[in-house]
Amino acid sequence: MFFPIASKLRISMGFLSAVHAFTFSAWSFLARVTKHVIIGPLACLLFCTASTLAQEKVQLSVDASKPGAKIDRNIFGQFAEHLGKGVYEGIWVGADSKIPNTRGIRNDVVSALKAIKVPNIRWPGGCFADEYHWRKAIGLQRQVTLNPNWGGVIEPNTFGTHEFLDFIEQIGADAYISVNVGSGTPQEAAEWLEYLTTSQQTTLAKERAANGHPAPYKIAYLGIGNESWDCGGNMTPEYYLSQLKIYSRFVRNFNPAQQDKEQMLKIAVGPGGGEARWTEWTEHIMKAWQNHQWSWDMNGLSMHNYTVVRWPPAFASVGFDETEYSQILKSTLDMEGLIDKHSAIMDKYDPQKKIALIVDEWGAWYASLPGSHPGFLAQQNSMRDAILAALNLNIFARHADRVRGANIAQMINVLQAMILTDKDKMVLTPTYHVFKMYVPFQDASFLPVTFNAGSYTHGDITLPRVDGIAAKDAAGKPWLEITNVDPNNSVEIEASFNGINAKTARGETLTAPKVDSVNTFDAPNTVTTKPISVKIEGGKVTFKLEPKSVTVISVE
Ligand code: AHR
């Protein structure tokens, strides 16, 4: 393999500084939660012991009469980079494969992804995107190239533009295409978009038709570069801004169906952490946007934030103890402070919140599985990851007015995946189950919820014991998600719903024997959902959260 170590080191520096320089503690999260949702029992939060709190019933109140911002379904977006077994093997097996497929795309994976209603998929990278040349992956003659970022392996280009768009059509998701700013040209990107979207009989449209798709494609999101401050070309904010203006101007979507409605959203590269260089980056881009001319625009600013604790990623994805469980969860809560920090800068230049913050890479990044290719970023996915996913989704939902998109990294076989595959076998991870449980929250309206989170302590780490969000779906039905972070104690919940005369309620929970329980090809249901008993008496809804669990209930 040619460049795996150099490549990883290059990326690692960005994340190392991101993670180390940005040290919002779990207590800052507690403070925020306290400000917004916890009122009376602060004294208890500070002085009660974890074990006394474990006995207490948590009183929780949802105000269904005050719906807030829409929880954009796009916060449940996915990311599929040409990296390791994410695309090849994970999605693409080829039409001649014995693995059941439709035009080369795995049927088992498609049906699993349909069930979680994936709203959009970001492709082809990541770092890969800034070295991607789309013409090498269309038509009958594919060019065989290399993937220098991810192990220096062969990139056959058999999965290209048409295969990606076929795939997302099969699962019913929107396209989030990242164009090559690092090593490509504005012309190359502009021609790609013309090829994809024009309905007029240009040479490129005819080529698209000859390749099997006469109708123009819809492209919902256009990512203009990826981590341009690092693997995307080590650009200064000034240099990137000049590129952004050019790409924003010339890379056009011509699809007639996307001119007035469903316009393509242009996403600029944003921060990768809370360090000074990234606050400057956000400042620079947002300030320029505030004074922008008619000739360029953007609709979103991306943010990348992995949960990694220390770099290079050293934590195991399976076979860890409660210490690493609590350390990872403490670290993941930094997401809240990071969003607050960059939202505050955005608010200065965009008080009307026209520009969305799109967290288009997030999730846990652990040490590669022993024996796996280090450039393939293969890791297992445990009950801890399910809790981590729920905590992050709740953070995004609480910031629904600004965070209108997010893409977990990455969908299949890479980092915090939904799905793991091995030849013809497929297993759904604990994170997949969380995404499935959250489907009712897609495009639902955020509802204020107040409760005493309490605290869970392990060693020198103290975290909020419970976390949760509530929302009302399009039919007016309220939904409540509650996560019990405490791996040792159950929690009794007594919930009241102001504005709803609760008559029936039901719910399901996701838990597992241990914090590091995983699903494997041999034991695929170790971490899986089950119904829970929910009682209603005098309008109060009561249920019990098992230790280390994610629970969703609905009332009618
Ligand atoms: O998701 C893996 C990599 O992490 C992506 O390619 C890059 O954008 C980030 O550094």
Coordinates of C-alpha atoms and ligand atoms in Angstrom, one line a residue:
M1 CA 0.0 0.0 0.0
F2 CA 1.4 3.3 -0.9
F3 CA 0.5 6.1 1.5
P4 CA -1.6 4.9 4.4
I5 CA 0.6 6.2 7.2
A6 CA 1.4 9.6 5.6
S7 CA -2.2 10.0 4.7
K8 CA -3.5 9.1 8.1
L9 CA -1.0 11.4 9.8
R10 CA -2.0 14.3 7.6
I11 CA -5.6 13.9 8.6
S12 CA -4.7 13.1 12.1
M13 CA -3.2 16.5 12.7
G14 CA -6.4 18.3 12.0
F15 CA -8.3 16.1 14.4
L16 CA -5.6 16.0 17.0
S17 CA -5.8 19.8 17.3
A18 CA -9.5 19.7 17.0
V19 CA -10.0 17.3 19.8
H20 CA -7.4 18.7 22.1
A21 CA -8.0 22.4 21.6
F22 CA -11.7 22.0 22.1
T23 CA -12.4 21.0 25.6
F24 CA -15.9 21.8 26.4
S25 CA -16.7 19.6 29.4
A26 CA -19.7 17.5 30.2
W27 CA -20.3 20.2 32.8
S28 CA -20.8 22.8 30.1
F29 CA -23.4 20.5 28.7
L30 CA -25.0 20.1 32.1
A31 CA -25.0 23.8 32.5
R32 CA -26.8 24.2 29.1
V33 CA -29.3 21.5 29.9
T34 CA -29.8 23.0 33.3
K35 CA -30.5 26.4 31.7
H36 CA -33.0 25.0 29.2
V37 CA -34.6 22.0 30.8
I38 CA -33.7 21.5 34.4
I39 CA -35.1 23.9 36.8
G40 CA -35.7 23.1 40.5
P41 CA -33.5 20.2 41.4
L42 CA -30.1 21.8 40.6
A43 CA -29.1 21.4 44.3
C44 CA -29.9 17.7 44.2
L45 CA -27.9 17.5 40.9
L46 CA -24.9 18.8 42.8
F47 CA -25.3 17.2 46.2
C48 CA -27.2 13.9 45.8
T49 CA -25.0 10.8 45.2
A50 CA -25.4 8.8 42.0
S51 CA -26.9 5.9 44.0
T52 CA -29.6 8.0 45.7
L53 CA -30.6 9.5 42.4
A54 CA -30.8 6.1 40.9
Q55 CA -33.7 5.4 43.2
E56 CA -35.6 8.5 42.3
K57 CA -38.4 8.8 39.8
V58 CA -37.7 11.4 37.1
Q59 CA -40.6 13.8 36.6
L60 CA -40.7 14.9 33.1
S61 CA -43.0 17.4 31.5
V62 CA -43.6 17.9 27.7
D63 CA -45.3 21.0 26.5
A64 CA -47.2 19.9 23.5
S65 CA -48.9 23.2 23.2
K66 CA -45.6 25.0 22.3
P67 CA -44.1 23.4 19.2
G68 CA -40.8 24.9 18.2
A69 CA -38.5 24.5 15.1
K70 CA -38.9 21.6 12.7
I71 CA -36.4 18.8 13.3
D72 CA -35.1 18.6 9.8
R73 CA -35.2 15.0 8.6
N74 CA -31.8 15.7 7.0
I75 CA -30.1 15.5 10.4
F76 CA -30.4 11.8 9.9
G77 CA -28.3 11.9 6.7
Q78 CA -25.6 9.4 5.9
F79 CA -22.1 9.5 4.4
A80 CA -20.7 7.0 2.0
E81 CA -17.1 7.6 1.0
H82 CA -14.9 5.5 -1.3
L83 CA -13.0 4.2 1.7
G84 CA -12.3 0.6 2.8
K85 CA -15.4 -1.6 2.3
G86 CA -17.9 1.3 2.5
V87 CA -18.8 1.4 -1.1
Y88 CA -17.2 -1.7 -2.7
E89 CA -18.6 -4.7 -0.8
G90 CA -20.9 -2.6 1.4
I91 CA -23.1 -1.3 -1.5
W92 CA -21.6 -2.4 -4.7
V93 CA -21.1 -6.1 -5.5
G94 CA -21.6 -5.9 -9.3
A95 CA -24.4 -7.4 -11.4
D96 CA -22.7 -10.7 -11.8
S97 CA -22.4 -11.3 -8.0
K98 CA -24.1 -14.2 -6.3
I99 CA -25.1 -11.8 -3.6
P100 CA -28.7 -10.8 -4.5
N101 CA -28.5 -7.4 -6.1
T102 CA -30.3 -4.9 -8.4
R103 CA -28.0 -3.6 -11.1
G104 CA -25.0 -4.4 -8.9
I105 CA -26.3 -2.9 -5.7
R106 CA -27.0 -5.2 -2.7
N107 CA -30.6 -5.8 -2.1
D108 CA -30.2 -6.5 1.6
V109 CA -28.5 -3.2 2.2
V110 CA -31.1 -1.3 0.2
S111 CA -34.0 -2.7 2.1
A112 CA -32.3 -2.1 5.5
L113 CA -31.6 1.6 4.5
K114 CA -35.2 2.0 3.2
A115 CA -36.4 1.0 6.7
I116 CA -34.6 3.9 8.4
K117 CA -35.8 6.4 5.7
V118 CA -32.3 7.8 4.9
P119 CA -33.0 11.4 3.8
N120 CA -29.7 12.0 2.0
I121 CA -26.4 10.5 1.3
R122 CA -23.1 12.5 1.0
W123 CA -20.8 11.1 -1.7
P124 CA -18.1 10.4 -2.9
G125 CA -16.1 11.7 0.1
G126 CA -14.5 13.0 2.4
C127 CA -10.9 13.4 1.5
F128 CA -11.6 11.2 -1.5
A129 CA -13.8 13.8 -3.0
D130 CA -11.0 16.3 -3.5
E131 CA -9.1 13.8 -5.7
Y132 CA -12.2 12.5 -7.5
H133 CA -12.6 13.0 -11.3
W134 CA -16.1 12.0 -12.3
R135 CA -15.4 11.3 -15.9
K136 CA -13.3 8.3 -15.0
A137 CA -16.4 6.6 -13.5
I138 CA -19.0 6.9 -16.3
G139 CA -19.7 4.9 -19.4
L140 CA -18.5 1.5 -20.5
Q141 CA -14.7 2.2 -20.2
R142 CA -14.0 2.9 -16.5
Q143 CA -10.5 4.1 -15.7
V144 CA -8.8 2.2 -12.9
T145 CA -7.1 4.6 -10.6
L146 CA -5.8 4.7 -7.0
N147 CA -7.3 5.8 -3.7
P148 CA -4.2 7.5 -2.1
N149 CA -6.1 8.7 1.0
W150 CA -7.3 5.4 2.1
G151 CA -4.6 2.8 1.8
G152 CA -3.4 3.5 -1.7
V153 CA -5.6 0.6 -3.0
I154 CA -7.1 0.3 -6.5
E155 CA -10.2 2.4 -7.2
P156 CA -11.9 0.5 -10.0
N157 CA -14.4 3.3 -10.6
T158 CA -17.1 0.7 -11.3
F159 CA -19.3 2.6 -8.8
G160 CA -19.6 6.1 -10.3
T161 CA -22.2 8.8 -10.9
H162 CA -25.0 6.6 -12.4
E163 CA -24.5 3.8 -9.8
F164 CA -24.6 6.2 -6.9
L165 CA -27.8 7.9 -8.2
D166 CA -29.4 4.5 -8.9
F167 CA -28.5 3.5 -5.4
I168 CA -30.1 6.5 -3.8
E169 CA -33.2 6.2 -6.0
Q170 CA -33.5 2.6 -4.8
I171 CA -33.5 3.7 -1.2
G172 CA -35.5 6.9 -1.7
A173 CA -32.8 9.3 -0.5
D174 CA -31.6 12.7 -1.9
A175 CA -28.1 13.2 -3.4
Y176 CA -25.5 15.2 -1.5
I177 CA -22.6 15.5 -4.0
S178 CA -19.2 16.8 -2.9
V179 CA -17.3 18.4 -5.8
N180 CA -13.5 18.4 -6.1
V181 CA -12.1 21.8 -5.2
G182 CA -8.7 20.6 -4.0
S183 CA -7.3 19.0 -7.2
G184 CA -10.2 19.7 -9.7
T185 CA -11.3 22.7 -11.5
P186 CA -14.5 24.8 -11.5
Q187 CA -15.0 23.7 -15.1
E188 CA -14.8 20.0 -14.2
A189 CA -17.4 20.5 -11.5
A190 CA -19.6 22.7 -13.6
E191 CA -19.6 20.1 -16.4
W192 CA -20.5 17.4 -13.9
L193 CA -23.5 19.4 -12.8
E194 CA -24.5 20.1 -16.3
Y195 CA -24.1 16.4 -17.1
L196 CA -26.3 15.5 -14.1
T197 CA -29.0 18.2 -14.3
T198 CA -29.7 19.7 -17.7
S199 CA -32.8 18.8 -19.6
Q200 CA -31.6 20.5 -22.8
Q201 CA -30.0 18.5 -25.5
T202 CA -26.4 19.5 -24.9
T203 CA -23.5 17.2 -25.7
L204 CA -23.2 16.3 -22.0
A205 CA -26.9 15.6 -21.7
K206 CA -26.7 13.3 -24.7
E207 CA -23.8 11.5 -23.1
R208 CA -25.9 11.0 -20.0
A209 CA -28.7 9.6 -22.0
A210 CA -26.3 7.3 -23.9
N211 CA -25.2 6.1 -20.5
G212 CA -28.7 5.2 -19.6
H213 CA -30.4 8.2 -18.0
P214 CA -32.1 10.6 -20.4
A215 CA -34.0 12.5 -17.6
P216 CA -32.1 15.0 -15.6
Y217 CA -31.2 14.0 -12.0
K218 CA -32.1 16.0 -9.0
I219 CA -29.2 17.0 -6.8
A220 CA -30.3 18.3 -3.4
Y221 CA -27.0 19.4 -2.0
L222 CA -23.7 20.5 -3.5
G223 CA -20.7 20.3 -1.1
I224 CA -18.1 22.8 -2.3
G225 CA -14.9 21.0 -1.2
N226 CA -14.2 19.0 1.9
E227 CA -12.0 20.0 4.9
S228 CA -10.3 22.5 2.6
W229 CA -8.2 23.6 5.6
D230 CA -6.6 20.1 5.7
C231 CA -6.9 17.1 3.4
G232 CA -8.8 19.2 0.9
G233 CA -5.8 21.3 0.1
N234 CA -4.5 23.0 3.2
M235 CA -6.1 26.3 2.2
T236 CA -6.3 29.5 4.2
P237 CA -9.8 30.9 4.8
E238 CA -9.0 33.7 2.3
Y239 CA -7.9 31.2 -0.4
Y240 CA -10.9 29.0 0.2
L241 CA -13.3 31.9 0.1
S242 CA -12.1 32.9 -3.3
Q243 CA -12.6 29.2 -4.5
L244 CA -16.1 29.2 -2.9
K245 CA -17.1 32.3 -4.8
I246 CA -16.0 30.8 -8.1
Y247 CA -17.6 27.4 -7.6
S248 CA -20.8 28.9 -6.2
R249 CA -21.0 31.1 -9.3
F250 CA -20.2 28.5 -12.0
V251 CA -21.4 25.1 -10.7
R252 CA -25.0 25.4 -11.6
N253 CA -28.0 23.0 -11.3
F254 CA -30.0 23.2 -14.5
N255 CA -32.8 20.8 -13.6
P256 CA -36.1 22.7 -14.4
A257 CA -37.7 21.1 -11.4
Q258 CA -35.1 22.7 -9.1
Q259 CA -35.3 26.3 -10.2
D260 CA -38.1 27.6 -8.0
K261 CA -38.8 24.8 -5.6
E262 CA -36.4 22.2 -4.3
Q263 CA -33.4 24.4 -5.1
M264 CA -30.0 22.8 -4.7
L265 CA -28.4 23.9 -1.4
K266 CA -24.7 24.9 -1.7
I267 CA -22.7 23.9 1.3
A268 CA -19.4 25.6 2.1
V269 CA -16.6 24.1 4.0
G270 CA -16.8 25.1 7.7
P271 CA -15.0 24.3 10.9
G272 CA -13.5 21.1 12.1
G273 CA -13.4 22.0 15.8
G274 CA -13.4 24.8 18.3
E275 CA -9.7 25.8 18.0
A276 CA -8.9 29.5 17.0
R277 CA -8.2 28.7 13.4
W278 CA -11.7 27.3 13.0
T279 CA -13.4 30.2 14.7
E280 CA -11.5 32.4 12.3
W281 CA -12.6 30.3 9.4
T282 CA -16.3 30.5 10.4
E283 CA -15.9 34.3 11.0
H284 CA -14.2 34.8 7.6
I285 CA -16.8 32.8 5.6
M286 CA -19.8 34.2 7.4
K287 CA -18.7 37.8 7.3
A288 CA -18.1 37.5 3.6
W289 CA -21.5 36.0 3.1
Q290 CA -23.2 38.8 5.0
N291 CA -21.8 41.3 2.4
H292 CA -22.0 38.9 -0.6
Q293 CA -22.8 40.2 -4.1
W294 CA -25.6 38.7 -6.3
S295 CA -23.0 36.6 -8.1
W296 CA -22.3 34.1 -5.4
D297 CA -24.2 32.6 -2.5
M298 CA -24.3 29.6 -0.1
N299 CA -27.0 28.0 1.9
G300 CA -25.1 26.0 4.5
L301 CA -21.8 25.8 6.3
S302 CA -20.5 22.3 7.1
M303 CA -19.0 21.3 10.4
H304 CA -17.0 18.1 11.1
N305 CA -16.6 16.7 14.6
Y306 CA -15.6 13.2 15.5
T307 CA -15.7 11.6 19.0
V308 CA -12.2 10.3 19.4
V309 CA -10.8 11.4 22.9
R310 CA -7.2 11.2 21.7
W311 CA -5.4 10.9 18.4
P312 CA -4.5 8.6 16.8
P313 CA -7.7 6.8 17.7
A314 CA -6.7 4.4 20.5
F315 CA -10.0 3.4 22.1
A316 CA -11.2 -0.1 21.2
S317 CA -14.6 -0.4 19.6
V318 CA -15.3 -3.6 21.5
G319 CA -13.9 -5.2 24.7
F320 CA -13.8 -1.9 26.7
D321 CA -14.8 -1.2 30.2
E322 CA -17.0 1.4 32.0
T323 CA -14.0 3.8 32.1
E324 CA -13.8 4.1 28.4
Y325 CA -17.6 4.1 28.1
S326 CA -17.8 7.2 30.3
Q327 CA -14.8 8.9 28.6
I328 CA -16.2 8.5 25.2
L329 CA -19.6 9.8 26.2
K330 CA -18.1 12.8 28.0
S331 CA -16.2 13.6 24.8
T332 CA -19.2 13.2 22.6
L333 CA -21.1 15.8 24.6
D334 CA -18.5 18.4 23.3
M335 CA -20.7 18.5 20.2
E336 CA -23.1 20.8 22.1
G337 CA -20.5 23.5 22.9
L338 CA -19.1 23.3 19.5
I339 CA -22.4 23.9 17.9
D340 CA -23.1 26.8 20.3
K341 CA -19.7 28.3 19.5
H342 CA -20.1 28.3 15.8
S343 CA -23.8 29.1 15.9
A344 CA -23.0 32.2 17.9
I345 CA -20.6 33.4 15.1
M346 CA -23.2 32.6 12.5
D347 CA -25.9 34.5 14.5
K348 CA -23.7 37.6 14.3
Y349 CA -23.7 37.7 10.5
D350 CA -26.9 35.8 9.9
P351 CA -29.4 36.5 12.6
Q352 CA -32.3 35.2 10.5
K353 CA -30.6 31.9 10.3
K354 CA -30.7 31.6 6.5
I355 CA -27.5 29.6 6.5
A356 CA -27.8 26.1 7.9
L357 CA -25.1 24.5 9.9
I358 CA -24.6 21.0 8.4
V359 CA -22.7 18.6 10.6
D360 CA -21.8 16.5 7.7
E361 CA -19.2 14.3 9.4
W362 CA -19.8 13.1 13.0
G363 CA -19.6 9.9 15.0
A364 CA -17.1 7.8 17.0
W365 CA -13.7 7.1 15.6
Y366 CA -11.9 4.2 17.3
A367 CA -8.8 2.1 16.7
S368 CA -9.1 0.0 13.6
L369 CA -10.1 -3.6 14.3
P370 CA -7.1 -5.9 14.8
G371 CA -6.1 -7.6 11.5
S372 CA -8.0 -5.0 9.4
H373 CA -6.3 -2.7 6.9
P374 CA -5.4 0.4 8.9
G375 CA -6.5 2.6 6.0
F376 CA -10.0 1.1 5.9
L377 CA -11.2 2.5 9.3
A378 CA -13.1 -0.7 10.2
Q379 CA -14.6 -0.7 13.7
Q380 CA -17.3 -2.6 15.6
N381 CA -20.4 -0.8 16.9
S382 CA -21.6 -1.3 20.5
M383 CA -24.3 -0.3 22.9
R384 CA -22.1 2.6 23.7
D385 CA -22.4 3.8 20.1
A386 CA -26.2 3.6 20.3
I387 CA -26.1 5.9 23.4
L388 CA -23.6 8.2 21.7
A389 CA -25.8 8.4 18.6
A390 CA -28.9 9.3 20.6
L391 CA -27.0 12.0 22.6
N392 CA -25.8 13.6 19.3
L393 CA -29.2 13.4 17.6
N394 CA -30.7 15.1 20.6
I395 CA -28.1 17.8 20.5
F396 CA -28.9 18.4 16.8
A397 CA -32.7 18.4 17.6
R398 CA -32.2 21.0 20.3
H399 CA -30.5 23.2 17.8
A400 CA -33.0 22.6 15.1
D401 CA -33.3 26.2 14.2
R402 CA -29.7 26.2 12.9
V403 CA -28.6 22.6 12.5
R404 CA -30.6 21.5 9.5
G405 CA -28.5 18.6 8.3
A406 CA -26.0 16.1 9.6
N407 CA -24.3 13.0 8.1
I408 CA -23.0 10.3 10.4
A409 CA -19.6 8.8 9.3
Q410 CA -20.0 6.4 7.7
M411 CA -22.9 4.4 6.5
I412 CA -21.5 0.9 5.9
N413 CA -18.4 -0.9 7.2
V414 CA -16.5 2.3 8.0
L415 CA -16.3 4.1 11.4
Q416 CA -19.7 4.4 13.2
A417 CA -21.6 2.4 10.7
M418 CA -25.3 1.5 10.4
I419 CA -24.5 -1.8 8.7
L420 CA -21.6 -4.3 8.6
T421 CA -21.2 -6.7 5.8
D422 CA -19.1 -9.8 5.1
K423 CA -19.5 -11.3 1.7
D424 CA -23.2 -12.3 1.5
K425 CA -23.8 -11.6 5.3
M426 CA -25.1 -8.4 6.7
V427 CA -25.6 -7.3 10.3
L428 CA -27.5 -4.2 11.6
T429 CA -25.5 -2.3 14.3
P430 CA -26.9 -0.7 17.5
T431 CA -26.5 2.7 15.8
Y432 CA -28.8 1.5 13.0
H433 CA -31.5 0.6 15.6
V434 CA -31.2 4.1 17.0
F435 CA -31.7 5.7 13.6
K436 CA -34.8 3.4 13.1
M437 CA -36.2 4.4 16.5
Y438 CA -35.8 8.1 15.6
V439 CA -37.8 7.9 12.3
P440 CA -40.9 9.5 13.9
F441 CA -38.7 12.6 14.7
Q442 CA -38.0 13.2 11.0
D443 CA -39.5 16.6 10.2
A444 CA -41.4 16.6 13.5
S445 CA -41.8 19.8 15.5
F446 CA -39.5 20.2 18.5
L447 CA -41.5 20.3 21.8
P448 CA -40.0 21.8 25.0
V449 CA -39.4 19.2 27.7
T450 CA -38.3 19.8 31.3
F451 CA -36.8 17.2 33.6
N452 CA -34.2 16.7 36.3
A453 CA -31.4 15.0 34.4
G454 CA -29.6 13.9 37.6
S455 CA -26.0 12.7 37.2
Y456 CA -24.1 9.5 36.6
T457 CA -20.6 9.4 38.0
H458 CA -17.8 7.0 37.2
G459 CA -14.3 7.8 38.5
D460 CA -13.7 11.4 37.9
I461 CA -16.3 11.7 35.2
T462 CA -19.8 13.0 35.8
L463 CA -22.4 13.0 33.1
P464 CA -26.1 13.9 32.9
R465 CA -27.8 10.6 33.8
V466 CA -30.6 11.0 31.4
D467 CA -31.1 13.0 28.2
G468 CA -34.2 13.3 26.1
I469 CA -36.1 15.2 23.5
A470 CA -39.8 15.5 22.5
A471 CA -41.5 16.3 19.2
K472 CA -44.9 16.4 17.6
D473 CA -45.2 14.6 14.2
A474 CA -47.2 15.9 11.2
A475 CA -50.4 14.1 12.5
G476 CA -50.0 15.9 15.9
K477 CA -48.8 12.9 17.7
P478 CA -46.2 13.5 20.4
W479 CA -43.1 11.4 20.7
L480 CA -40.6 11.3 23.5
E481 CA -37.0 9.9 23.4
I482 CA -35.2 9.3 26.7
T483 CA -31.7 7.9 27.0
N484 CA -30.4 6.4 30.2
V485 CA -26.7 7.0 30.2
D486 CA -26.2 5.2 33.5
P487 CA -25.0 1.6 32.7
N488 CA -25.7 0.3 36.2
N489 CA -29.1 1.7 37.3
S490 CA -32.5 1.8 35.9
V491 CA -34.6 5.0 36.0
E492 CA -38.3 5.4 36.6
I493 CA -39.9 8.0 34.4
E494 CA -43.2 9.8 35.1
A495 CA -44.1 12.0 32.1
S496 CA -46.9 14.5 31.7
F497 CA -47.9 16.0 28.4
N498 CA -49.4 19.5 28.6
G499 CA -51.9 20.0 25.8
I500 CA -52.6 16.2 25.3
N501 CA -55.1 14.1 26.9
A502 CA -53.0 10.9 27.0
K503 CA -55.2 7.8 26.7
T504 CA -52.8 5.3 25.2
A505 CA -49.1 5.0 25.1
R506 CA -46.5 2.6 23.7
G507 CA -42.8 2.4 23.4
E508 CA -39.7 0.5 22.6
T509 CA -36.3 0.3 24.0
L510 CA -32.8 -0.6 22.9
T511 CA -30.5 -2.0 25.5
A512 CA -27.9 -4.8 25.9
P513 CA -26.2 -7.0 28.5
K514 CA -23.0 -4.9 28.5
V515 CA -21.8 -1.5 27.4
D516 CA -19.6 -3.1 24.8
S517 CA -22.2 -5.6 23.6
V518 CA -22.2 -5.7 19.8
N519 CA -24.1 -7.5 17.0
T520 CA -22.1 -10.0 15.0
F521 CA -22.8 -12.1 12.0
D522 CA -23.2 -15.1 14.3
A523 CA -25.2 -13.3 17.0
P524 CA -27.0 -10.4 15.2
N525 CA -29.6 -9.7 17.8
T526 CA -27.6 -9.1 21.0
V527 CA -28.4 -5.4 20.8
T528 CA -31.9 -5.0 19.5
T529 CA -35.2 -3.2 20.2
K530 CA -38.0 -4.6 22.3
P531 CA -41.4 -3.2 23.4
I532 CA -41.6 -1.8 26.9
S533 CA -44.6 -1.5 29.2
V534 CA -45.9 2.0 29.5
K535 CA -48.7 2.8 32.0
I536 CA -51.1 5.8 32.0
E537 CA -52.8 6.9 35.2
G538 CA -54.4 10.3 35.8
G539 CA -52.9 11.6 32.6
K540 CA -49.4 10.6 33.7
V541 CA -47.3 8.2 31.6
T542 CA -44.9 6.0 33.6
F543 CA -42.3 3.6 32.4
K544 CA -38.9 2.3 33.4
L545 CA -35.6 2.9 31.5
E546 CA -33.2 0.0 31.7
P547 CA -29.6 0.8 32.4
K548 CA -27.7 2.0 29.3
S549 CA -30.8 2.3 27.1
V550 CA -32.4 4.3 24.4
T551 CA -36.2 4.5 24.6
V552 CA -38.8 6.1 22.4
I553 CA -42.5 6.3 23.4
S554 CA -45.5 7.8 21.7
V555 CA -48.8 8.8 23.3
E556 CA -52.3 9.4 21.9
Ligands
AHR1 O1 -14.6 10.0 7.4 C1 -13.2 9.8 7.3 C2 -12.5 11.1 6.9 O2 -12.5 12.0 8.0 C3 -13.0 11.9 5.8 O3 -12.6 11.5 4.5 C4 -12.5 13.3 6.0 O4 -13.3 14.3 5.6 C5 -12.3 13.3 7.5 O5 -11.0 13.6 7.8

